[in-house]
Coordinates of C-alpha atoms and ligand atoms in Angstrom, one line a residue:
X1 CA -105.2 -14.4 31.7
X2 CA -104.7 -12.3 28.6
X3 CA -101.4 -10.8 30.0
X4 CA -100.3 -14.4 30.8
X5 CA -101.0 -15.6 27.3
X6 CA -99.1 -12.7 25.8
X7 CA -96.1 -13.4 28.0
X8 CA -96.2 -17.2 26.9
X9 CA -96.5 -16.1 23.2
X10 CA -93.4 -14.1 23.6
X11 CA -91.7 -16.8 25.5
X12 CA -92.5 -19.6 23.0
X13 CA -92.2 -18.1 19.7
X14 CA -89.8 -15.1 19.8
X15 CA -86.4 -14.4 20.2
X16 CA -86.8 -11.6 22.5
X17 CA -83.9 -9.7 24.2
X18 CA -81.2 -12.0 22.7
X19 CA -77.9 -11.6 24.0
X20 CA -75.3 -10.0 21.6
X21 CA -73.1 -12.5 19.9
X22 CA -69.9 -12.2 18.3
X23 CA -67.9 -14.2 15.6
X24 CA -65.8 -17.1 16.8
X25 CA -62.2 -16.1 16.6
X26 CA -60.4 -19.4 16.2
X27 CA -60.4 -20.5 12.5
X28 CA -61.2 -24.0 13.1
X29 CA -64.6 -23.3 14.9
X30 CA -67.4 -23.5 12.3
X31 CA -68.8 -20.1 11.4
X32 CA -72.2 -20.7 13.1
X33 CA -70.6 -21.2 16.5
X34 CA -70.1 -18.0 18.4
X35 CA -68.8 -17.5 21.9
X36 CA -72.4 -17.1 23.1
X37 CA -74.1 -19.9 21.2
X38 CA -75.2 -20.5 17.6
X39 CA -76.2 -18.3 14.6
X40 CA -77.5 -18.9 11.2
X41 CA -75.6 -19.2 8.1
X42 CA -77.3 -16.5 6.0
X43 CA -79.2 -14.2 8.4
X44 CA -77.4 -11.2 9.7
X45 CA -76.8 -11.4 13.5
X46 CA -78.9 -8.3 14.1
X47 CA -81.9 -10.1 12.6
X48 CA -81.6 -13.1 15.1
X49 CA -83.5 -11.1 17.8
X50 CA -86.5 -9.0 18.0
X51 CA -86.8 -5.9 20.0
X52 CA -89.5 -5.5 22.6
X53 CA -91.0 -2.7 20.5
X54 CA -91.4 -5.0 17.5
X55 CA -93.0 -7.7 19.6
X56 CA -95.5 -5.2 21.0
X57 CA -96.2 -4.0 17.6
X58 CA -97.1 -7.5 16.5
X59 CA -99.1 -8.2 19.7
X60 CA -101.4 -5.1 19.2
X61 CA -102.0 -5.5 15.5
X62 CA -102.3 -9.2 15.4
X63 CA -105.3 -11.2 14.1
X64 CA -106.7 -14.1 16.2
X65 CA -107.1 -17.4 14.4
X66 CA -110.7 -18.8 14.2
X67 CA -111.2 -22.3 15.2
X68 CA -111.6 -24.8 12.4
X69 CA -113.2 -28.1 12.4
X70 CA -110.6 -30.1 10.5
X71 CA -111.8 -33.4 8.9
X72 CA -109.4 -36.0 10.2
X73 CA -108.7 -39.6 9.4
X74 CA -108.6 -42.5 11.8
X75 CA -105.2 -44.3 11.2
X76 CA -105.2 -48.1 10.9
X77 CA -103.5 -48.6 14.3
X78 CA -103.4 -52.2 14.3
X79 CA -101.7 -52.3 10.9
X80 CA -99.2 -49.5 11.9
X81 CA -98.4 -51.2 15.2
X82 CA -97.6 -54.5 13.5
X83 CA -96.2 -53.3 10.2
X84 CA -92.4 -53.9 9.8
X85 CA -92.3 -54.5 6.0
X86 CA -94.4 -51.9 4.1
X87 CA -93.2 -48.2 3.8
X88 CA -95.7 -45.7 5.3
X89 CA -95.9 -42.2 6.4
X90 CA -98.6 -40.9 8.9
X91 CA -99.1 -37.3 9.7
X92 CA -99.8 -37.3 13.5
X93 CA -100.1 -33.5 13.6
X94 CA -98.0 -30.2 13.2
X95 CA -94.4 -31.6 12.6
X96 CA -94.9 -35.1 14.1
X97 CA -94.8 -37.9 11.6
X98 CA -94.3 -41.6 11.8
X99 CA -92.3 -42.9 9.0
X100 CA -92.1 -46.7 8.8
X101 CA -89.4 -48.0 6.3
X102 CA -87.7 -51.4 6.0
X103 CA -88.6 -52.4 9.5
X104 CA -87.7 -49.1 11.1
X105 CA -90.2 -46.8 12.8
X106 CA -88.9 -43.2 12.8
X107 CA -90.8 -40.3 14.4
X108 CA -90.2 -36.6 13.8
X109 CA -90.5 -33.9 16.5
X110 CA -93.0 -36.0 18.5
X111 CA -95.7 -33.8 20.3
X112 CA -98.7 -35.7 21.6
X113 CA -100.1 -33.4 24.4
X114 CA -102.7 -30.5 24.6
X115 CA -100.5 -27.5 24.5
X116 CA -97.3 -26.2 23.0
X117 CA -96.1 -24.5 26.2
X118 CA -94.1 -24.9 29.3
X119 CA -97.2 -24.9 31.4
X120 CA -100.5 -26.8 31.0
X121 CA -102.8 -23.9 31.5
X122 CA -101.7 -21.4 28.9
X123 CA -99.9 -21.1 25.6
X124 CA -100.9 -22.4 22.0
X125 CA -103.5 -25.0 22.3
X126 CA -103.9 -28.1 20.2
X127 CA -107.2 -28.0 18.2
X128 CA -106.8 -31.4 16.6
X129 CA -106.1 -34.4 18.8
X130 CA -102.9 -36.2 17.9
X131 CA -103.9 -38.8 15.4
X132 CA -102.0 -41.4 17.4
X133 CA -102.0 -41.3 21.2
X134 CA -99.1 -42.3 23.2
X135 CA -100.7 -45.7 24.1
X136 CA -101.2 -46.4 20.5
X137 CA -97.8 -45.4 19.1
X138 CA -95.8 -48.4 17.8
X139 CA -92.5 -49.1 19.3
X140 CA -90.2 -46.3 18.0
X141 CA -86.5 -47.0 16.8
X142 CA -85.4 -43.5 16.1
X143 CA -86.8 -40.1 17.3
X144 CA -85.5 -37.1 15.3
X145 CA -85.6 -33.6 16.9
X146 CA -85.3 -30.4 15.0
X147 CA -85.0 -27.9 17.8
X148 CA -86.2 -27.1 21.3
X149 CA -89.3 -24.9 20.9
X150 CA -92.4 -26.0 22.6
X151 CA -94.2 -27.0 19.6
X152 CA -91.4 -29.4 18.6
X153 CA -89.8 -30.7 21.8
X154 CA -92.5 -31.9 24.3
X155 CA -91.1 -33.2 27.7
X156 CA -94.3 -35.3 28.5
X157 CA -94.3 -36.8 25.1
X158 CA -90.5 -37.6 25.2
X159 CA -90.7 -39.2 28.6
X160 CA -93.9 -41.0 27.7
X161 CA -92.2 -42.6 24.7
X162 CA -89.2 -43.7 26.8
X163 CA -91.5 -45.0 29.5
X164 CA -93.6 -47.1 27.2
X165 CA -90.4 -48.7 25.7
X166 CA -88.6 -49.4 28.9
X167 CA -86.8 -52.5 27.7
X168 CA -85.8 -51.0 24.4
X169 CA -86.1 -47.1 24.3
X170 CA -85.5 -45.3 21.0
X171 CA -82.4 -43.5 20.0
X172 CA -82.9 -39.8 20.1
X173 CA -81.0 -37.7 17.4
X174 CA -80.8 -34.1 18.4
X175 CA -79.0 -31.0 17.3
X176 CA -75.7 -30.0 19.2
X177 CA -76.1 -28.9 22.7
X178 CA -79.4 -30.7 23.4
X179 CA -78.0 -33.8 25.0
X180 CA -78.1 -31.9 28.4
X181 CA -81.8 -31.3 28.3
X182 CA -82.3 -35.1 27.8
X183 CA -79.9 -35.9 30.7
X184 CA -81.7 -33.4 33.0
X185 CA -85.0 -35.2 32.4
X186 CA -83.3 -38.6 33.1
X187 CA -82.7 -39.8 29.7
X188 CA -78.9 -40.4 29.9
X189 CA -78.4 -43.1 27.1
X190 CA -79.2 -43.4 23.5
X191 CA -79.1 -39.6 22.8
X192 CA -76.7 -38.5 20.2
X193 CA -76.3 -34.8 19.4
X194 CA -74.9 -33.7 16.1
X195 CA -73.6 -30.3 14.6
X196 CA -74.6 -29.3 11.1
X197 CA -73.2 -31.7 8.5
X198 CA -72.3 -34.3 11.1
X199 CA -73.8 -37.8 10.6
X200 CA -74.7 -40.8 12.8
X201 CA -74.5 -44.3 11.2
X202 CA -76.9 -47.1 12.2
X203 CA -76.1 -50.1 10.3
X204 CA -77.0 -49.2 6.6
X205 CA -78.8 -46.1 7.8
X206 CA -77.1 -42.7 8.0
X207 CA -78.7 -39.7 9.7
X208 CA -77.3 -36.3 8.8
X209 CA -78.0 -33.0 10.7
X210 CA -78.1 -30.2 8.2
X211 CA -78.3 -26.3 8.6
X212 CA -81.7 -24.6 8.4
X213 CA -82.6 -21.1 9.4
X214 CA -84.2 -20.8 12.8
X215 CA -83.2 -20.2 16.4
X216 CA -83.7 -22.0 19.8
X217 CA -84.9 -21.0 23.1
X218 CA -86.6 -23.0 25.9
X219 CA -86.2 -20.7 29.1
X220 CA -85.8 -17.0 29.7
X221 CA -82.0 -16.9 29.3
X222 CA -80.9 -19.7 26.9
X223 CA -81.5 -18.0 23.5
X224 CA -79.5 -19.9 20.8
X225 CA -77.4 -21.8 23.4
X226 CA -78.3 -25.0 21.7
X227 CA -78.4 -25.7 17.9
X228 CA -81.4 -26.2 15.5
X229 CA -81.3 -28.4 12.4
X230 CA -83.0 -30.3 9.7
X231 CA -82.3 -34.0 9.0
X232 CA -81.5 -36.0 6.0
X233 CA -82.0 -39.8 6.5
X234 CA -80.3 -42.0 4.1
X235 CA -81.9 -45.3 4.3
X236 CA -81.2 -48.2 1.9
X237 CA -82.8 -47.1 -1.4
X238 CA -84.4 -44.1 0.0
X239 CA -83.6 -40.6 1.1
X240 CA -85.9 -38.6 3.4
X241 CA -85.6 -34.9 4.3
X242 CA -87.1 -33.4 7.5
X243 CA -86.7 -29.7 7.3
X244 CA -87.8 -29.0 10.9
X245 CA -88.7 -25.4 11.4
X246 CA -87.1 -22.8 9.1
X247 CA -87.3 -19.6 7.1
X248 CA -86.1 -19.7 3.6
X249 CA -82.5 -19.4 3.1
X250 CA -79.6 -20.5 0.9
X251 CA -79.0 -23.5 3.2
X252 CA -81.5 -25.4 1.1
X253 CA -79.3 -25.0 -2.1
X254 CA -76.4 -26.1 0.0
X255 CA -78.3 -29.3 1.1
X256 CA -79.3 -29.8 -2.5
X257 CA -75.6 -29.7 -3.6
X258 CA -74.5 -32.2 -1.0
X259 CA -77.3 -34.7 -1.6
X260 CA -78.2 -35.9 -5.2
X261 CA -82.0 -35.6 -4.4
X262 CA -84.6 -36.3 -1.9
X263 CA -87.2 -39.0 -2.4
X264 CA -89.5 -37.6 0.3
X265 CA -89.4 -34.2 2.2
X266 CA -91.4 -33.0 5.1
X267 CA -91.5 -29.1 4.7
X268 CA -93.1 -26.5 7.0
X269 CA -95.8 -24.4 5.3
X270 CA -97.5 -22.7 8.3
X271 CA -96.7 -20.1 11.0
X272 CA -95.7 -17.4 8.4
X273 CA -98.0 -14.5 9.2
X274 CA -97.4 -11.6 9.5
X275 CA -94.6 -11.8 7.1
X276 CA -92.7 -8.7 8.5
X277 CA -92.3 -10.4 11.8
X278 CA -92.2 -14.2 10.8
X279 CA -90.3 -14.2 7.4
X280 CA -86.7 -14.8 8.8
X281 CA -87.6 -17.9 10.8
X282 CA -90.8 -19.3 9.1
X283 CA -91.1 -20.0 5.4
X284 CA -94.5 -19.5 3.7
X285 CA -95.9 -22.0 1.1
X286 CA -94.3 -20.2 -1.7
X287 CA -90.9 -20.4 -0.1
X288 CA -91.6 -24.1 0.9
X289 CA -92.0 -24.9 -2.7
X290 CA -88.6 -23.2 -3.3
X291 CA -87.1 -25.4 -0.6
X292 CA -88.7 -28.5 -2.5
X293 CA -87.0 -27.3 -5.6
X294 CA -83.6 -26.5 -3.9
X295 CA -83.2 -30.0 -2.3
X296 CA -84.6 -31.7 -5.5
X297 CA -87.4 -33.3 -3.7
X298 CA -89.5 -36.0 -5.7
X299 CA -92.4 -35.7 -3.3
X300 CA -93.0 -33.3 -0.4
X301 CA -95.6 -33.1 2.4
X302 CA -96.5 -29.8 4.0
X303 CA -96.3 -29.8 7.8
X304 CA -96.3 -27.3 10.8
X305 CA -99.9 -26.2 10.1
X306 CA -103.5 -26.7 11.4
X307 CA -102.6 -28.1 14.7
X308 CA -102.1 -25.4 17.4
X309 CA -104.3 -22.3 17.8
X310 CA -102.7 -18.8 17.7
X311 CA -99.1 -19.9 17.3
X312 CA -99.1 -17.1 14.4
X313 CA -101.7 -15.1 12.5
X314 CA -102.7 -16.7 9.2
X315 CA -106.0 -18.4 9.1
X316 CA -105.6 -22.0 10.1
X317 CA -107.0 -23.3 6.8
X318 CA -104.8 -21.0 4.6
X319 CA -101.4 -23.0 4.3
X320 CA -102.7 -25.8 2.1
X321 CA -104.7 -23.4 0.0
X322 CA -101.6 -21.3 -0.6
X323 CA -99.5 -24.3 -1.2
X324 CA -101.8 -25.5 -4.0
X325 CA -101.6 -22.0 -5.6
X326 CA -97.7 -22.1 -5.3
X327 CA -97.4 -25.7 -6.6
X328 CA -99.5 -24.6 -9.7
X329 CA -97.5 -21.3 -10.2
X330 CA -94.2 -23.1 -10.0
X331 CA -95.6 -25.5 -12.7
X332 CA -94.9 -28.6 -10.6
X333 CA -96.5 -32.0 -11.2
X334 CA -99.8 -32.4 -9.3
X335 CA -99.3 -34.4 -6.2
X336 CA -95.5 -33.5 -6.0
X337 CA -96.0 -31.4 -3.0
X338 CA -99.2 -32.1 -0.9
X339 CA -100.7 -31.9 2.5
X340 CA -102.2 -34.8 4.3
X341 CA -105.3 -34.9 6.5
X342 CA -104.5 -35.3 10.3
X343 CA -104.0 -38.9 10.8
X344 CA -103.8 -39.8 7.0
X345 CA -101.3 -42.5 6.1
X346 CA -99.5 -42.6 2.7
X347 CA -98.5 -46.2 1.7
X348 CA -95.7 -46.3 -0.8
Ligands
ZN401 ZN1 -89.5 -23.1 16.2
ZN402 ZN1 -92.6 -24.5 15.3

């Protein structure tokens, strides 16, 4: 079982044995498109993959995380299910949020099952129940997906949402190349895939896919074949930024230059240890604060922590503690970058 778990860790989290990639030759092809897939804007290509030796080094030096009994909050489900007027943001767990604004229900990276893994018997296990179960989820209008890693894209959850909304399934907004995955599982309509800096309009709303520094992999041989992204949602009177999964890079200054400011940002603060292994692909709380500054966020919420066991090495309770320190060190206003309890709803 230990070997099995190890293999799944490699499978899920790390870009092992990535194929060589080369620069696109044609000038009209965006720089992040290569003939073998996609690459990051500001990360040298040799750092897009980890050698087997490096993975083993991490495996044999890593710390196991201790279980934590997080104090969670029971969301007001009847209110959330009926609410089509008030603005709310509920942390369902990890990178899954329900954002309700002007009658629209938007969900980010929905994951409502017990493991972040291709199989049900191994892989990072959920330690806090999703704050809203599949049955209790309000009807969703738009699902925003950042990338195809198992802690962000969960087949059962995606199918469950579509199944529970048969008469009016949500629109799935996904990074370039991911439409095929949806088609393969039978979702052939209402899936829009976008390249970085492309947008999708829905009435007065515009959804923009933006570059972040990460990678993709779902199977054994599909490294970086599909794109990863963050999302900027321009709704009437409000701009939301969902950073997805990312290391710190200049991409955030680029995003900050394109958009005046973000009213609300969802930024990852967990899965950063050990730094020598994780830094390129996962920001730590200090870097998350820099992202908050770069995109000129008025208010940010930390995500991607406290939900799955042994995804990475830092103690499960550490990210919010380090975030508070980083907020203080950056002399930010108290409350400008916070974490929520699992299930907690902010009402604006
Ligand atoms: Zn990821
Ligand atoms: Zn992740």
